CSV table of C-alpha atoms in Angstrom, one decimal:
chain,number,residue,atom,x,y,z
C,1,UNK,CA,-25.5,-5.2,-29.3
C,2,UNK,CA,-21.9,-7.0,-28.3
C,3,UNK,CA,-21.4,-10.3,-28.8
C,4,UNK,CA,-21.2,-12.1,-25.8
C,5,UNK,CA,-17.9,-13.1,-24.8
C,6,UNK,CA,-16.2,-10.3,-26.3
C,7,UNK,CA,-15.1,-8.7,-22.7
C,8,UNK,CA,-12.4,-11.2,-21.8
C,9,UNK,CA,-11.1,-11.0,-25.4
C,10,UNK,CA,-11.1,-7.6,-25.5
C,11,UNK,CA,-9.6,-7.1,-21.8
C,12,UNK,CA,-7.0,-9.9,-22.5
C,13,UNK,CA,-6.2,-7.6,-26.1
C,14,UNK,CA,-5.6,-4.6,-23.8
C,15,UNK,CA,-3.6,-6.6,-21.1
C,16,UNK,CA,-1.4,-7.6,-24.4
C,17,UNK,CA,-1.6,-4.0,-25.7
C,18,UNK,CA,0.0,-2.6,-22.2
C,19,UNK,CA,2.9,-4.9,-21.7
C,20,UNK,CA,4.0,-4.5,-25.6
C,21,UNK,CA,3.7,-0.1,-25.6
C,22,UNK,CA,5.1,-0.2,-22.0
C,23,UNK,CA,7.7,-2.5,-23.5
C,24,UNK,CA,8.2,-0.4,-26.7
C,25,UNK,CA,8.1,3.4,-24.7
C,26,UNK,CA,10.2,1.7,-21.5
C,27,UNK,CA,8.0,3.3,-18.9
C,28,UNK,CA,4.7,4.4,-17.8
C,29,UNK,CA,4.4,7.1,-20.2
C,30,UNK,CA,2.0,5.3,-22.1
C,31,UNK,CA,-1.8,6.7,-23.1
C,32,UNK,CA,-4.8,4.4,-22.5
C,33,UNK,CA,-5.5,5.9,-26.5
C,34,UNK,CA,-2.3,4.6,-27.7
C,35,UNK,CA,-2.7,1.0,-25.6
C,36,UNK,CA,-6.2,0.8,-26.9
C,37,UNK,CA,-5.4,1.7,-30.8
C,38,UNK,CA,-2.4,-1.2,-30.2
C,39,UNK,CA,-5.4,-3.7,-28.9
C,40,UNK,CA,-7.3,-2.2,-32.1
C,41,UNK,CA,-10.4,-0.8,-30.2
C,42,UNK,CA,-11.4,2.9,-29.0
C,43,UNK,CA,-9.8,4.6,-25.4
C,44,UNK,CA,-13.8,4.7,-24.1
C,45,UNK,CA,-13.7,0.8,-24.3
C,46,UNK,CA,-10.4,0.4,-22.4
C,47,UNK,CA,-11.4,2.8,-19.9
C,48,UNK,CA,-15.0,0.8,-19.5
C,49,UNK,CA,-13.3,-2.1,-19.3
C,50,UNK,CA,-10.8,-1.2,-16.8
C,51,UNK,CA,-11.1,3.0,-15.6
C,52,UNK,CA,-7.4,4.4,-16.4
C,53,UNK,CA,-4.0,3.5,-17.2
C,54,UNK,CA,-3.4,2.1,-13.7
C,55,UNK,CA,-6.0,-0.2,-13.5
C,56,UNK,CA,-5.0,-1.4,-17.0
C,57,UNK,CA,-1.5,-1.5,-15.5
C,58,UNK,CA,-2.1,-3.3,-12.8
C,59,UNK,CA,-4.0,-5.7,-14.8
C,60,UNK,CA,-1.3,-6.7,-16.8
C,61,UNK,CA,1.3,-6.9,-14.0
C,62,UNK,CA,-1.6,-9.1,-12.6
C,63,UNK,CA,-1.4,-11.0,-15.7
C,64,UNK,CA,2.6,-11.2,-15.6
C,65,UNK,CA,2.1,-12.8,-12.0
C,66,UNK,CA,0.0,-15.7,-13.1
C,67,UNK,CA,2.2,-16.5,-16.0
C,68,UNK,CA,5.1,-16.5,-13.5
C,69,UNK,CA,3.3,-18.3,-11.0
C,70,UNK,CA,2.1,-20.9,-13.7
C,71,UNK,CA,5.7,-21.3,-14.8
C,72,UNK,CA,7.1,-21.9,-11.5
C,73,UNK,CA,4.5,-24.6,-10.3
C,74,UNK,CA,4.9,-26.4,-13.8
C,75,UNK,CA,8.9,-26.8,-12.8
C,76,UNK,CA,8.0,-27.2,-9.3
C,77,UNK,CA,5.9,-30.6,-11.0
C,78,UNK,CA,9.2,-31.7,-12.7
C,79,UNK,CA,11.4,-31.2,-9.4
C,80,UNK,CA,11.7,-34.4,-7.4
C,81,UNK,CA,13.3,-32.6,-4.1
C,82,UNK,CA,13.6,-29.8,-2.4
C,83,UNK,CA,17.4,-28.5,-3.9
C,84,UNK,CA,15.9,-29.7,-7.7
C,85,UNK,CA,12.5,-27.5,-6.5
C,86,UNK,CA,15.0,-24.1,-5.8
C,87,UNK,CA,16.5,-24.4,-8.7
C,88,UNK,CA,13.3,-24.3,-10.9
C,89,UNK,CA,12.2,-21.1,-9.3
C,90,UNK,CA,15.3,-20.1,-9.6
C,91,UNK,CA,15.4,-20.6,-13.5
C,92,UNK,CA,11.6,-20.2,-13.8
C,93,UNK,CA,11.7,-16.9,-12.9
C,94,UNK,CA,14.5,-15.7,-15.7
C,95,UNK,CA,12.8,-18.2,-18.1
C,96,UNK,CA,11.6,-17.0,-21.6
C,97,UNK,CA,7.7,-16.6,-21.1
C,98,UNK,CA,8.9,-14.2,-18.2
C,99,UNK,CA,12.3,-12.3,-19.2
C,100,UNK,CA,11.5,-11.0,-22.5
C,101,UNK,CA,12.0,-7.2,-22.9
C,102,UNK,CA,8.4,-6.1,-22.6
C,103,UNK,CA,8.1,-8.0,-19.4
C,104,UNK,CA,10.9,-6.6,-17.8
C,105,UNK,CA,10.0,-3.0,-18.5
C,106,UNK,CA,6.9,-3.8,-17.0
C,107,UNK,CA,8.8,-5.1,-13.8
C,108,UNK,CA,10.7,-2.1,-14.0
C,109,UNK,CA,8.0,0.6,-14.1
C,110,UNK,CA,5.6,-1.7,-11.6
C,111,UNK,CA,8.4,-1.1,-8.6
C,112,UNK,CA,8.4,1.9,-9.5
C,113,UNK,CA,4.4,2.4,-9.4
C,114,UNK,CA,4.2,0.4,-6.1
C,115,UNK,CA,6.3,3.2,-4.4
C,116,UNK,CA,2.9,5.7,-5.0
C,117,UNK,CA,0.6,3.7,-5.5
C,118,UNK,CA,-1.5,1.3,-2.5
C,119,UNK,CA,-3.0,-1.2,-4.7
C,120,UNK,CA,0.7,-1.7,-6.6
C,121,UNK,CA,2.7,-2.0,-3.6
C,122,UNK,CA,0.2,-4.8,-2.2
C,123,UNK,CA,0.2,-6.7,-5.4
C,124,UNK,CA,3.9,-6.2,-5.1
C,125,UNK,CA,4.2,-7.8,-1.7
C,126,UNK,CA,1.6,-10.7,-2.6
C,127,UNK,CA,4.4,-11.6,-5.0
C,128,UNK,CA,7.7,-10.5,-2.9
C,129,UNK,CA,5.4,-13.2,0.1
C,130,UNK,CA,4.9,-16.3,-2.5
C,131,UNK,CA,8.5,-16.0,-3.5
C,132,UNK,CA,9.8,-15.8,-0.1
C,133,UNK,CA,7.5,-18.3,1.0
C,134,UNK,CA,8.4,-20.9,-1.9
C,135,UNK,CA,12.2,-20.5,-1.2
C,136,UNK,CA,11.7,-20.6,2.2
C,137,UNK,CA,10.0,-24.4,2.1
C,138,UNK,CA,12.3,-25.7,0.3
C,139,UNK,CA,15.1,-24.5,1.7
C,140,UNK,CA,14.5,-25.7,5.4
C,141,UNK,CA,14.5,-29.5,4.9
C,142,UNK,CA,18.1,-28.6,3.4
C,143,UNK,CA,19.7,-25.6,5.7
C,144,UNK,CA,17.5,-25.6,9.1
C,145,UNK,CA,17.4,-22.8,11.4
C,146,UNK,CA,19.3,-20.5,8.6
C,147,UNK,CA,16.1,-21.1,5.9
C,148,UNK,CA,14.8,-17.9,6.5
C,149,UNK,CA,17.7,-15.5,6.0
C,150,UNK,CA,19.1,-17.7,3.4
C,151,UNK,CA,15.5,-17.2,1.7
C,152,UNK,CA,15.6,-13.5,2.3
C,153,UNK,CA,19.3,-13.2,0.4
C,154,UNK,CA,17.9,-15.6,-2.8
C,155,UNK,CA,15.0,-13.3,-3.2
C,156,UNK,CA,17.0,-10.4,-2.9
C,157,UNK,CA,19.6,-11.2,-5.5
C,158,UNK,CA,16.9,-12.6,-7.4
C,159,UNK,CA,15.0,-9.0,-7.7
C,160,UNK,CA,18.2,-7.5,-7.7
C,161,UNK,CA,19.3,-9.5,-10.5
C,162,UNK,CA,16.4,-9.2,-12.7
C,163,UNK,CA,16.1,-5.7,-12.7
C,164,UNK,CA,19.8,-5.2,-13.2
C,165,UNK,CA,19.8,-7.3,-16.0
C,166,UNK,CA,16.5,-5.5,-17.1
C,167,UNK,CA,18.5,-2.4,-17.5
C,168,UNK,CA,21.2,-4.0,-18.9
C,169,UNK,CA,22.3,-3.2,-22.7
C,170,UNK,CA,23.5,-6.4,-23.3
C,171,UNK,CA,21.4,-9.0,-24.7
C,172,UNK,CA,19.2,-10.3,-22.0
C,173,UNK,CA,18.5,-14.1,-21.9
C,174,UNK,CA,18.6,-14.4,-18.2
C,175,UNK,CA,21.7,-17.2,-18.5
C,176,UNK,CA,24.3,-15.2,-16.3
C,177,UNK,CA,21.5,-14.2,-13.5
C,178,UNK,CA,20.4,-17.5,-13.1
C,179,UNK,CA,24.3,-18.8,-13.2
C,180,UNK,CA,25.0,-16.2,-10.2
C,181,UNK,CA,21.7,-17.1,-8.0
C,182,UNK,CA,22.0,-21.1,-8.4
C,183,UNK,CA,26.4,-20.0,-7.5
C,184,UNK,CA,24.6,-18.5,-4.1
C,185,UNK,CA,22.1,-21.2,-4.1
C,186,UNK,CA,25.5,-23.3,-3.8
C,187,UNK,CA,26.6,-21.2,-0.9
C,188,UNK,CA,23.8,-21.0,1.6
C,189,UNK,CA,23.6,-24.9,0.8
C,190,UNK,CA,27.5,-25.4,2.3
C,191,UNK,CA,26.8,-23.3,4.8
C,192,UNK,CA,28.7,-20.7,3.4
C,193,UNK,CA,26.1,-18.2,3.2
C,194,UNK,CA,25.8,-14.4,4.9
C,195,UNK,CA,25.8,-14.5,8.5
């Protein structure tokens, strides 16, 4: 008989397991075997636990979200006004816990996934929708009537950013990407921003 308990250790093992093969293989050609022999348990648990790769997939991109998501509200906390608040989504979301290698290939093959699959590309809008939404409160106390395009070109160059650093062979501590988005952040602040 299982000890009780044991099913949100074992499904947090295989969330862990799924980020570090997709991290080690660089895309989704990954087997539930070899993610559940990395979370040291049998493919027939995994797939109990969650059905197929996807599901154990999107689990872990679920997983990514709420460690991004508890990032940026702990700097959002520090932030005393709206321009301090930017920034710290800005940083937050090139910050260690969230732009480490395995992460980003995760990021990588989950925009990639969301293009096929329905349940991806939702989870990928719930997070494309909180970062809009974020940048977009803060930035109208500071820019007006231009907050929403302004919000649209941050969160572009900030996906943009993030998955061309991703690919990038260089080492990848987020530094230069968060430079470049707080330089535009610097724009759309003046004034100075697309039109």
């Amino acid at each position: 008989m299982p000890k009780l308990g044991m099913e949100p250790i074992r499904r947090a093992a295989l969330v862990k397991a799924t980020i570090a093969q997709i991290g080690e293989t660089g895309s989704l050609d990954v087997t539930v075997a070899q993610i559940a022999k990395r979370a040291g348990m049998s493919s027939a648990l995994a797939h109990h636990y969650f059905g197929g790769k996807e599901q154990i997939f999107l689990a872990a991109m679920r997983h990514t979200m709420t460690v991004y998501g508890a990032e940026v509200r702990g700097a959002l906390l520090m932030a005393p006004d709206p321009e301090s608040r930017l920034q710290a989504i800005i940083r937050a979301g090139f910050g260690p816990a969230n732009f480490r290698p395995e992460v980003i290939a995760a990021w990588l093959n989950f925009y990639v996934l969301a293009r096929t699959n329905k349940d991806a590309a939702r989870l990928l809008s719930i997070y494309h929708a909180r970062l809009r939404s974020n940048l977009l409160f803060n930035l109208r106390p500071l820019v007006g009537p231009r907050a929403r395009e302004a919000a649209e070109r941050l969160a572009g160059l900030i996906d943009g950013l993030y998955l061309r650093e991703g690919l990038s062979a260089d080492a990848r501590d987020g530094k230069s990407a968060v430079a470049l988005v707080l330089q535009s952040l610097d724009l759309e602040l003046a004034g100075q921003g697309a039109t």
